[in-house]
Structures are given as C-alpha cells and as structure tokens.
Amino acid sequence: MNKPLWLALIIPGLLFAQASPETLTLVTGRGHLLRFSEDVKQVVAAEPKIADVVVVSPREVMVNAKEAGKTTVIVWQNGEPRYYDVDVIADNTDFENFRRSLIAQLPGSNIEVTGKGETIVPTGTVTDSKQIKRAGALAETRAKTVVNLLTSPPD
C-alpha cells in the first residue's frame, strides 16, 4: 500500500478517537464537582432538564442532577472534548425512611413496602387485622393510592 493512501485511512481515525466516556451517577438534587488541571474552554449538557452544568471557575465545572434520566456532558480543554455519561437516579431517601418506619410500627410482621409516585403497596403478613388497618392508615398519610395486600391469620 502506498504511503499517502495509508495515511489517508489512518489519520481520520486518530483525529476522532477518544477515550471512553467517564460515567457519573448522581442523585436528583445533588451535584458533582469536576476539577481540571487546565482551563476549561466550553461546556455543554445534552439534556439540561436531567443535568445541567455551571462553570464555577476556569478549572471547575459543577454538574447538577435535576431529574432522573441519562444525558451527556462535554467539557472542552485545549480544543479537546472530554465526555461524561451522566446517569441521574431518583432520590428515594424519604420513601426509604417511611418504609422503615412503617415496618418498625408493625412488630411481628413480615412485610415489604413498594411504591412509585403517588401509590404505595404494602404486601406480606401481619399479626392481626388491626395491623392491616394501621398499615393502610399510615400509608395513606404518604400516598393518594394505597393498594393494601397485607394478610393476617383469622381473628
């Protein structure tokens, strides 16, 4: 193969070659500070509804998680782009605290509490029918819809 043809085939691949993107996993409402050894020239977020970017200083970029989903952030240094795949997950801390509290208030039970949005679904077994009612009442303080699938031995 002659040299000009060989270079014509190889050089485009080298120009567009990039390191694989870094992955950032963030929780909604939280952020991550990216620090660079050289000044940042430009930043962009593919979907700012999911995660946006703020240049804090010439060498620092804050990535803020806004809602669950996936997006790409690109930061340019010296004309070279660095890619970040950003995965934003929902903050379920409040739900987890509620779930633990509900289970703790039903001693002797063996239950699971799941839910999404405005729906909570308690499942499993409790010690008596009073605990079924109590679990339903507690769940109603948290969600519009409660699908109470708890069972108990006959009273």
mmCIF file of C-alpha atoms in Angstrom:
data_model
loop_
_atom_site.group_PDB
_atom_site.id
_atom_site.type_symbol
_atom_site.label_atom_id
_atom_site.label_comp_id
_atom_site.label_asym_id
_atom_site.label_seq_id
_atom_site.Cartn_x
_atom_site.Cartn_y
_atom_site.Cartn_z
ATOM 1 C CA MET A 1 0.000 0.000 0.000
ATOM 2 C CA ASN A 2 1.377 3.417 -0.836
ATOM 3 C CA LYS A 3 2.094 5.849 1.977
ATOM 4 C CA PRO A 4 -0.426 8.662 1.105
ATOM 5 C CA LEU A 5 -3.310 6.186 0.893
ATOM 6 C CA TRP A 6 -2.290 4.545 4.155
ATOM 7 C CA LEU A 7 -2.129 7.932 5.937
ATOM 8 C CA ALA A 8 -5.489 8.954 4.473
ATOM 9 C CA LEU A 9 -7.038 5.857 6.027
ATOM 10 C CA ILE A 10 -5.354 6.110 9.440
ATOM 11 C CA ILE A 11 -5.377 9.850 10.245
ATOM 12 C CA PRO A 12 -9.185 10.353 10.327
ATOM 13 C CA GLY A 13 -9.476 7.550 12.849
ATOM 14 C CA LEU A 14 -6.808 9.128 15.034
ATOM 15 C CA LEU A 15 -8.428 12.559 14.860
ATOM 16 C CA PHE A 16 -11.785 11.265 16.032
ATOM 17 C CA ALA A 17 -10.519 8.694 18.512
ATOM 18 C CA GLN A 18 -11.410 9.482 22.079
ATOM 19 C CA ALA A 19 -11.111 7.860 25.430
ATOM 20 C CA SER A 20 -14.267 6.143 26.524
ATOM 21 C CA PRO A 21 -16.544 8.500 28.447
ATOM 22 C CA GLU A 22 -16.442 8.650 32.211
ATOM 23 C CA THR A 23 -19.701 7.713 33.908
ATOM 24 C CA LEU A 24 -21.136 9.868 36.668
ATOM 25 C CA THR A 25 -24.047 8.533 38.705
ATOM 26 C CA LEU A 26 -25.841 11.279 40.598
ATOM 27 C CA VAL A 27 -28.941 11.503 42.774
ATOM 28 C CA THR A 28 -31.579 14.109 41.950
ATOM 29 C CA GLY A 29 -30.986 17.346 43.783
ATOM 30 C CA ARG A 30 -27.277 16.689 44.212
ATOM 31 C CA GLY A 31 -24.200 17.588 42.211
ATOM 32 C CA HIS A 32 -20.647 16.639 41.406
ATOM 33 C CA LEU A 33 -17.692 18.997 41.027
ATOM 34 C CA LEU A 34 -15.365 18.216 38.141
ATOM 35 C CA ARG A 35 -11.827 19.590 38.550
ATOM 36 C CA PHE A 36 -9.377 20.025 35.691
ATOM 37 C CA SER A 37 -5.648 20.679 35.522
ATOM 38 C CA GLU A 38 -6.087 23.224 32.727
ATOM 39 C CA ASP A 39 -8.650 25.915 31.977
ATOM 40 C CA VAL A 40 -11.995 24.783 30.597
ATOM 41 C CA LYS A 41 -12.943 26.492 27.345
ATOM 42 C CA GLN A 42 -16.541 25.328 26.849
ATOM 43 C CA VAL A 43 -19.138 23.051 28.470
ATOM 44 C CA VAL A 44 -22.450 21.634 27.329
ATOM 45 C CA ALA A 45 -25.132 19.280 28.636
ATOM 46 C CA ALA A 46 -27.093 17.338 26.027
ATOM 47 C CA GLU A 47 -30.276 17.391 28.128
ATOM 48 C CA PRO A 48 -30.253 20.201 30.718
ATOM 49 C CA LYS A 49 -33.606 19.026 32.150
ATOM 50 C CA ILE A 50 -31.779 15.971 33.507
ATOM 51 C CA ALA A 51 -28.436 17.518 34.480
ATOM 52 C CA ASP A 52 -27.100 20.989 33.920
ATOM 53 C CA VAL A 53 -23.576 22.354 34.132
ATOM 54 C CA VAL A 54 -22.176 25.502 35.713
ATOM 55 C CA VAL A 55 -18.633 26.748 35.257
ATOM 56 C CA VAL A 56 -17.591 27.575 38.827
ATOM 57 C CA SER A 57 -14.056 28.679 37.986
ATOM 58 C CA PRO A 58 -11.775 28.335 34.945
ATOM 59 C CA ARG A 59 -10.831 24.831 36.150
ATOM 60 C CA GLU A 60 -14.022 23.674 37.867
ATOM 61 C CA VAL A 61 -17.385 22.596 36.462
ATOM 62 C CA MET A 62 -20.378 21.670 38.611
ATOM 63 C CA VAL A 63 -22.755 19.029 37.241
ATOM 64 C CA ASN A 64 -26.192 19.355 38.903
ATOM 65 C CA ALA A 65 -28.651 16.448 38.813
ATOM 66 C CA LYS A 66 -32.173 17.710 38.176
ATOM 67 C CA GLU A 67 -34.397 14.729 37.312
ATOM 68 C CA ALA A 68 -33.988 11.010 36.723
ATOM 69 C CA GLY A 69 -32.636 10.023 33.324
ATOM 70 C CA LYS A 70 -29.483 9.913 31.228
ATOM 71 C CA THR A 71 -27.567 12.650 29.465
ATOM 72 C CA THR A 72 -24.116 13.512 28.194
ATOM 73 C CA VAL A 73 -21.893 16.349 29.414
ATOM 74 C CA ILE A 74 -18.969 17.505 27.295
ATOM 75 C CA VAL A 75 -16.144 19.682 28.626
ATOM 76 C CA TRP A 76 -13.511 21.144 26.285
ATOM 77 C CA GLN A 77 -9.901 21.750 27.321
ATOM 78 C CA ASN A 78 -7.317 22.884 24.783
ATOM 79 C CA GLY A 79 -9.792 22.143 21.999
ATOM 80 C CA GLU A 80 -10.186 18.525 23.126
ATOM 81 C CA PRO A 81 -13.584 17.309 24.318
ATOM 82 C CA ARG A 82 -13.954 15.104 27.417
ATOM 83 C CA TYR A 83 -17.200 13.157 27.526
ATOM 84 C CA TYR A 84 -19.184 12.227 30.619
ATOM 85 C CA ASP A 85 -22.168 9.888 30.594
ATOM 86 C CA VAL A 86 -24.392 11.169 33.391
ATOM 87 C CA ASP A 87 -26.927 8.817 34.966
ATOM 88 C CA VAL A 88 -29.316 10.595 37.309
ATOM 89 C CA ILE A 89 -31.325 8.432 39.686
ATOM 90 C CA ALA A 90 -34.284 9.499 41.787
ATOM 91 C CA ASP A 91 -33.704 10.343 45.435
ATOM 92 C CA ASN A 92 -35.739 7.772 47.350
ATOM 93 C CA THR A 93 -34.403 8.660 50.797
ATOM 94 C CA ASP A 94 -37.786 9.902 52.031
ATOM 95 C CA PHE A 95 -39.542 6.761 50.804
ATOM 96 C CA GLU A 96 -36.921 4.501 52.400
ATOM 97 C CA ASN A 97 -37.297 6.319 55.725
ATOM 98 C CA PHE A 98 -41.086 5.945 55.518
ATOM 99 C CA ARG A 99 -40.789 2.252 54.606
ATOM 100 C CA ARG A 100 -38.507 1.524 57.577
ATOM 101 C CA SER A 101 -40.780 3.480 59.919
ATOM 102 C CA LEU A 102 -43.893 1.622 58.763
ATOM 103 C CA ILE A 103 -42.234 -1.770 59.217
ATOM 104 C CA ALA A 104 -40.973 -0.770 62.687
ATOM 105 C CA GLN A 105 -44.503 0.198 63.736
ATOM 106 C CA LEU A 106 -45.818 -3.281 62.915
ATOM 107 C CA PRO A 107 -43.926 -5.599 65.292
ATOM 108 C CA GLY A 108 -44.055 -9.290 64.461
ATOM 109 C CA SER A 109 -44.943 -8.616 60.851
ATOM 110 C CA ASN A 110 -43.164 -9.785 57.731
ATOM 111 C CA ILE A 111 -43.904 -7.117 55.146
ATOM 112 C CA GLU A 112 -42.490 -5.308 52.144
ATOM 113 C CA VAL A 113 -43.470 -1.809 51.115
ATOM 114 C CA THR A 114 -43.096 -0.742 47.496
ATOM 115 C CA GLY A 115 -44.417 2.163 45.547
ATOM 116 C CA LYS A 116 -43.977 4.687 42.829
ATOM 117 C CA GLY A 117 -45.279 8.202 42.538
ATOM 118 C CA GLU A 118 -48.498 8.553 44.497
ATOM 119 C CA THR A 119 -49.040 4.797 45.065
ATOM 120 C CA ILE A 120 -47.874 2.611 47.943
ATOM 121 C CA VAL A 121 -48.287 -1.168 48.056
ATOM 122 C CA PRO A 122 -47.730 -2.971 51.375
ATOM 123 C CA THR A 123 -47.513 -6.776 50.960
ATOM 124 C CA GLY A 124 -46.816 -9.693 53.274
ATOM 125 C CA THR A 125 -48.225 -10.932 56.575
ATOM 126 C CA VAL A 126 -49.014 -9.150 59.820
ATOM 127 C CA THR A 127 -50.079 -10.451 63.223
ATOM 128 C CA ASP A 128 -53.746 -9.363 63.121
ATOM 129 C CA SER A 129 -56.377 -7.311 61.281
ATOM 130 C CA LYS A 130 -55.580 -4.251 63.428
ATOM 131 C CA GLN A 131 -52.101 -4.145 61.874
ATOM 132 C CA ILE A 132 -53.618 -4.293 58.376
ATOM 133 C CA LYS A 133 -55.739 -1.223 59.181
ATOM 134 C CA ARG A 134 -52.818 0.556 60.848
ATOM 135 C CA ALA A 135 -50.542 -0.078 57.855
ATOM 136 C CA GLY A 136 -53.218 1.225 55.487
ATOM 137 C CA ALA A 137 -53.753 4.358 57.570
ATOM 138 C CA LEU A 138 -50.020 5.049 57.778
ATOM 139 C CA ALA A 139 -49.595 4.513 54.037
ATOM 140 C CA GLU A 140 -52.474 6.930 53.324
ATOM 141 C CA THR A 141 -50.501 9.707 55.043
ATOM 142 C CA ARG A 142 -47.858 9.295 52.335
ATOM 143 C CA ALA A 143 -49.754 8.437 49.132
ATOM 144 C CA LYS A 144 -53.033 9.133 47.361
ATOM 145 C CA THR A 145 -53.466 5.484 46.407
ATOM 146 C CA VAL A 146 -52.789 2.577 48.760
ATOM 147 C CA VAL A 147 -53.078 -0.991 47.497
ATOM 148 C CA ASN A 148 -53.043 -2.891 50.778
ATOM 149 C CA LEU A 149 -52.183 -6.540 50.060
ATOM 150 C CA LEU A 150 -51.372 -7.472 53.647
ATOM 151 C CA THR A 151 -52.820 -10.641 55.122
ATOM 152 C CA SER A 152 -53.251 -11.858 58.684
ATOM 153 C CA PRO A 153 -54.387 -15.024 60.420
ATOM 154 C CA PRO A 154 -58.131 -15.090 61.202
ATOM 155 C CA ASP A 155 -59.014 -13.143 64.381
#
